[in-house]
Amino acid sequence: MSENVLDRGLDDYIENHGPFDMVLTTSHILLSTIWEKIPEGYRRSYQCYFPHRLLFQLNNIREAFYRVPFPKAAVLLESDYYNFTNFHIDRLDCCDYMFGFSDQFWKAVSNTNADQEVWGGKANNQWFDFLKRRGSDIVPFHHMVHSGEFSFRPLQARATEWNVPGASYAARRSAMLHLKNAKLKPMRGTYLRYFDLLRRIGIFPNESQWRIKLLNNLFQLGMENSRYVFTCGSGLMMPIRKFFEIPASGALMVCTPCNGFEALGFHNGINAIISQPEELSDLTNDLRKNPDRAQRIAQEGQSVVLRHHTVEARGRQFARVVSAIANKTFYGAFFENGEIVLKQEKNESVQR
């Protein structure tokens, strides 16, 4: 889209190219305000493929978004649900539908282990309460992987036995500790700390295309070279992207389960292994004795992601929802064994 099109605005674009079944936005537009200067977070944390000055258009697009005569929806894949405020909720209430974590995948803070995390005391129930009020307007929508993230290298051909990638959530820290105590030498993304240090001292203050590609490639290569990869969804048990990235890489996913684990198609001992950190030493012995079983579970996990959690699969799921909304037959949706299911009537329960 050209700068001229952006300058003419969303109203003009709809008038000349509409009508549309739905108008979608993201949190970047929905939560925008009038800025005197571009927020530093955009310069520091995002690689933009357009001039930063165009970000000043976000608030104009948001105001025009409110005026559109078609169903309005927000995609919330980048949202910190546990940190929503009244401001966020007020903005969300302007949308007819939201694509994000439904009540299958989000619980009240008191029903999680958020207190295990250093930030857990700040987690709130704003999104949980919103789900109770507008649950039928929430489309369960999750992260996805692309074809380049799949590796079919056999486990026995991988040099590293254990890998614990990602942020230092409590379960991951515990897993690292127990693996080290068992002298199992887990891989850890120390390169992330080096990059963070370079950023802090001002060598790489802003994101760049090469830095993002390098970090992603190092992360991907780490998983492709690992047999078993441990993850969790933090104390909040969120269905984060690693639940799809790890099986796609061909590694055996070992985890504490996220909310909706089985609804996403994962089953303990069949296509993933549920384990507490203190059980990893015994699990390692079992996997070493049964390499064929480990390979079979890893391949089954990869098959689940290939069928249900790729970009193409999300596209098919998304198209079904949009079609139902356009036909005024959308009454809510839920996941069942990895696939989205549309409710056939308004009061249908998600308890299957």
XYZ file of C-alpha atoms in Angstrom:
352
model
C 0.000 0.000 0.000
C 1.417 3.390 -0.967
C 1.832 6.453 1.222
C -0.754 8.222 -0.933
C -3.349 5.587 -0.069
C -2.557 5.950 3.619
C -2.795 9.717 3.385
C -6.265 9.481 1.821
C -7.368 7.383 4.772
C -9.392 4.279 5.529
C -12.741 5.904 4.724
C -11.577 6.676 1.199
C -10.164 3.190 0.731
C -13.424 1.525 1.782
C -15.484 3.815 -0.424
C -13.368 2.957 -3.475
C -12.708 -0.736 -2.815
C -15.563 -1.960 -0.569
C -17.813 -3.408 0.551
C -16.013 -5.940 2.774
C -17.152 -8.875 4.902
C -15.085 -7.658 7.839
C -12.484 -5.073 8.771
C -9.561 -6.400 10.822
C -7.161 -4.483 12.999
C -4.362 -5.311 15.415
C -3.382 -3.973 18.813
C -0.983 -1.535 17.142
C -3.931 0.376 15.682
C -6.548 -0.380 18.311
C -4.392 0.873 21.192
C -2.845 3.835 19.380
C -3.087 7.389 20.679
C -2.024 10.809 19.438
C 1.761 10.953 19.657
C 4.091 13.922 19.691
C 6.879 11.551 18.663
C 7.148 7.887 17.724
C 7.260 5.749 20.908
C 10.770 4.493 21.577
C 9.436 0.937 21.825
C 8.781 0.878 18.094
C 12.340 1.931 17.298
C 13.852 -0.448 19.844
C 11.732 -3.567 19.397
C 10.429 -3.608 15.819
C 12.060 -3.761 12.411
C 9.899 -1.572 10.190
C 9.943 -2.008 6.416
C 8.543 1.479 5.919
C 9.454 4.982 7.167
C 8.785 5.400 10.898
C 6.852 8.609 10.198
C 3.995 6.519 8.784
C 3.316 5.281 12.316
C 1.699 8.655 12.951
C -1.141 7.358 10.742
C -2.131 4.709 13.313
C -4.426 6.940 15.332
C -6.168 8.247 12.199
C -6.744 4.675 11.057
C -8.142 3.769 14.483
C -10.659 6.626 14.416
C -11.751 5.628 10.919
C -11.951 1.989 12.031
C -14.673 2.925 14.509
C -16.766 4.370 11.669
C -16.737 1.400 9.288
C -20.201 -0.069 8.572
C -18.966 -3.684 8.498
C -18.191 -6.088 11.348
C -15.042 -4.983 13.139
C -12.518 -7.440 14.575
C -9.158 -7.265 16.343
C -6.354 -9.836 16.136
C -4.618 -10.016 19.515
C -1.653 -12.326 18.920
C 0.799 -9.736 20.295
C -1.183 -8.945 23.421
C -0.176 -9.374 27.071
C -3.583 -10.470 28.287
C -2.514 -10.664 31.924
C -1.539 -6.982 31.827
C -4.698 -5.449 30.324
C -6.079 -2.272 31.875
C -9.438 -0.512 31.669
C -7.990 1.409 28.709
C -7.397 -1.833 26.808
C -10.838 -3.213 27.644
C -12.591 0.001 26.554
C -10.827 -0.167 23.202
C -11.700 -3.846 22.769
C -15.365 -3.141 23.468
C -15.430 -1.117 20.239
C -14.899 -4.360 18.287
C -17.559 -6.851 17.312
C -15.137 -9.799 17.457
C -11.699 -10.574 18.861
C -9.268 -13.218 17.579
C -7.194 -14.423 20.537
C -7.170 -16.625 23.641
C -10.679 -17.795 24.509
C -11.790 -19.178 27.869
C -10.463 -22.598 26.831
C -6.982 -21.130 26.956
C -7.212 -18.506 29.682
C -7.988 -18.957 33.373
C -8.437 -16.708 36.386
C -5.092 -15.789 37.917
C -6.053 -17.631 41.102
C -6.323 -20.870 39.078
C -2.795 -20.569 37.682
C 0.738 -20.651 39.056
C 1.399 -17.003 38.259
C 2.816 -16.489 41.757
C 5.847 -18.551 40.694
C 6.934 -15.812 38.290
C 8.752 -12.650 39.322
C 6.073 -10.606 37.558
C 3.175 -12.777 38.736
C 1.944 -10.312 41.343
C 1.121 -7.847 38.559
C -1.102 -10.264 36.626
C -4.785 -9.319 36.656
C -8.165 -10.731 35.643
C -9.245 -8.003 33.210
C -9.172 -10.369 30.219
C -10.748 -13.206 32.203
C -13.649 -10.947 33.209
C -13.962 -9.716 29.626
C -14.247 -13.337 28.454
C -17.104 -13.959 30.871
C -18.931 -10.945 29.485
C -18.208 -11.346 25.774
C -17.054 -14.922 25.369
C -19.259 -15.656 22.354
C -17.513 -12.848 20.443
C -14.054 -14.363 20.935
C -12.605 -16.434 18.110
C -9.962 -18.816 19.528
C -6.890 -17.972 17.505
C -3.323 -19.099 18.074
C 0.208 -18.705 16.878
C 1.293 -20.662 13.822
C 4.436 -21.893 12.092
C 5.511 -21.762 8.446
C 6.993 -24.449 6.229
C 10.569 -23.293 6.793
C 10.350 -24.183 10.490
C 9.976 -27.926 9.899
C 12.946 -30.245 10.233
C 12.788 -33.986 9.621
C 16.208 -34.896 10.992
C 15.956 -38.063 13.152
C 16.491 -37.602 16.880
C 19.517 -39.871 16.948
C 21.236 -37.662 14.367
C 21.013 -34.634 16.684
C 24.079 -33.727 18.713
C 22.356 -32.051 21.686
C 20.205 -34.067 24.050
C 18.326 -31.326 25.938
C 17.386 -27.748 25.099
C 15.456 -25.257 27.245
C 14.924 -22.177 25.035
C 13.106 -18.951 25.701
C 12.376 -16.592 28.576
C 13.369 -17.582 32.106
C 9.986 -18.714 33.358
C 10.014 -20.532 36.695
C 9.497 -24.028 35.247
C 12.265 -23.486 32.694
C 14.684 -22.283 35.366
C 13.829 -25.335 37.416
C 14.284 -27.609 34.392
C 17.725 -26.122 33.721
C 18.719 -26.623 37.345
C 17.605 -30.260 37.484
C 19.216 -31.090 34.149
C 22.493 -29.497 35.210
C 22.416 -31.285 38.559
C 21.987 -34.539 36.635
C 24.993 -33.534 34.493
C 22.882 -33.607 31.315
C 24.353 -30.340 29.945
C 21.238 -28.661 28.479
C 21.514 -26.092 25.716
C 20.461 -22.602 26.682
C 20.142 -19.507 24.516
C 23.046 -17.597 26.074
C 23.380 -15.617 22.843
C 20.203 -13.782 23.821
C 21.932 -12.431 26.922
C 24.887 -11.258 24.840
C 22.602 -9.430 22.405
C 20.689 -7.893 25.302
C 23.946 -6.706 26.840
C 25.016 -5.133 23.539
C 21.674 -3.373 23.351
C 21.959 -2.072 26.914
C 25.376 -0.540 26.321
C 24.140 1.074 23.118
C 25.907 -0.968 20.452
C 22.660 -2.301 18.982
C 19.994 0.026 20.476
C 17.382 -0.698 17.800
C 16.164 -3.788 16.020
C 17.530 -4.510 12.565
C 16.624 -7.009 9.912
C 19.924 -8.873 10.156
C 19.727 -9.101 13.955
C 16.197 -10.534 13.865
C 17.187 -13.063 11.211
C 20.286 -14.066 13.150
C 18.397 -14.587 16.404
C 15.654 -16.568 14.660
C 18.187 -18.736 12.839
C 20.128 -19.453 16.038
C 16.911 -20.357 17.831
C 15.782 -22.607 14.967
C 19.149 -24.333 14.618
C 19.217 -24.958 18.353
C 15.936 -26.851 18.247
C 16.787 -28.716 15.051
C 19.978 -29.949 16.705
C 18.220 -31.035 19.928
C 16.474 -34.314 20.677
C 14.300 -33.196 23.578
C 13.110 -29.629 24.162
C 11.455 -28.539 27.408
C 8.969 -25.682 27.532
C 6.094 -24.226 29.511
C 3.611 -21.392 29.118
C 4.830 -19.582 32.228
C 2.917 -19.766 35.489
C -0.127 -18.532 33.561
C 0.026 -21.677 31.379
C -0.336 -19.687 28.149
C -0.399 -21.546 24.786
C 2.668 -19.705 23.536
C 4.266 -20.253 20.134
C 6.867 -22.716 21.428
C 4.141 -25.344 21.780
C 4.027 -25.302 17.974
C 7.654 -24.426 17.159
C 9.170 -27.338 19.060
C 7.164 -30.167 17.432
C 7.592 -28.512 14.029
C 11.377 -28.637 14.487
C 11.156 -32.407 14.825
C 12.275 -32.394 18.458
C 10.352 -34.252 21.150
C 8.365 -31.681 23.127
C 8.559 -32.176 26.881
C 6.495 -29.660 28.827
C 4.259 -28.626 31.611
C 0.960 -28.338 29.724
C -0.615 -25.070 28.696
C -4.287 -24.255 29.092
C -6.207 -26.158 26.416
C -3.314 -28.554 25.763
C -5.521 -31.401 24.539
C -7.881 -29.039 22.716
C -4.871 -28.037 20.597
C -4.375 -31.701 19.708
C -1.598 -32.659 22.126
C -1.799 -35.814 24.234
C 0.673 -36.994 26.826
C 2.711 -39.983 25.710
C 1.290 -39.887 22.193
C 2.591 -36.695 20.562
C 4.226 -34.911 23.513
C 5.399 -35.738 27.028
C 4.150 -33.941 30.117
C 6.801 -33.766 32.795
C 7.673 -31.699 35.823
C 11.237 -30.368 35.925
C 12.240 -32.669 38.775
C 11.254 -35.689 36.671
C 13.547 -34.919 33.733
C 16.479 -37.050 34.892
C 14.347 -40.200 35.143
C 12.630 -39.307 31.867
C 16.020 -39.023 30.152
C 16.919 -42.550 31.225
C 13.620 -43.845 29.882
C 14.022 -42.029 26.540
C 17.560 -43.344 26.157
C 16.307 -46.879 26.668
C 13.420 -46.385 24.229
C 14.706 -44.291 21.306
C 12.076 -45.654 18.924
C 9.302 -44.521 21.258
C 10.877 -41.066 21.552
C 11.110 -40.805 17.754
C 7.508 -41.913 17.315
C 6.194 -39.339 19.806
C 8.245 -36.590 18.165
C 6.921 -37.497 14.711
C 3.333 -37.590 15.965
C 3.761 -34.137 17.499
C 5.134 -32.823 14.244
C 2.167 -34.304 12.369
C -0.289 -32.511 14.670
C 1.370 -29.173 13.982
C 1.571 -29.862 10.253
C -2.159 -30.625 10.109
C -3.535 -27.989 12.430
C -1.073 -25.222 13.299
C 0.652 -24.012 10.143
C 0.032 -20.687 8.420
C -2.050 -22.574 5.829
C -4.119 -24.321 8.504
C -4.778 -21.038 10.323
C -5.826 -19.530 7.011
C -8.428 -22.261 6.508
C -9.690 -21.842 10.075
C -9.805 -18.076 9.671
C -11.742 -18.358 6.393
C -14.408 -20.542 8.021
C -14.932 -17.996 10.774
C -15.101 -15.021 8.400
C -17.582 -16.882 6.200
C -19.808 -17.588 9.214
C -19.632 -13.954 10.323
C -20.480 -12.733 6.814
C -23.459 -15.114 6.723
C -24.540 -14.039 10.226
C -24.220 -17.618 11.477
C -21.287 -17.170 13.844
C -22.284 -18.061 17.417
C -18.848 -18.699 18.843
C -16.128 -21.290 18.347
C -13.813 -23.604 20.237
C -10.911 -25.940 19.582
C -11.262 -29.701 19.693
C -8.321 -32.037 19.107
C -6.399 -29.400 17.181
C -9.165 -28.077 14.942
C -11.527 -25.150 15.317
C -15.207 -26.034 15.698
C -17.953 -23.478 15.044
C -20.928 -23.517 17.349
C -24.177 -24.277 15.578
C -26.387 -22.299 17.938
C -26.043 -19.401 20.329
C -25.991 -21.269 23.630
C -23.918 -24.270 22.639
C -21.337 -25.166 25.287
C -17.650 -25.612 24.601
C -17.512 -28.513 27.013
C -16.979 -31.479 24.701
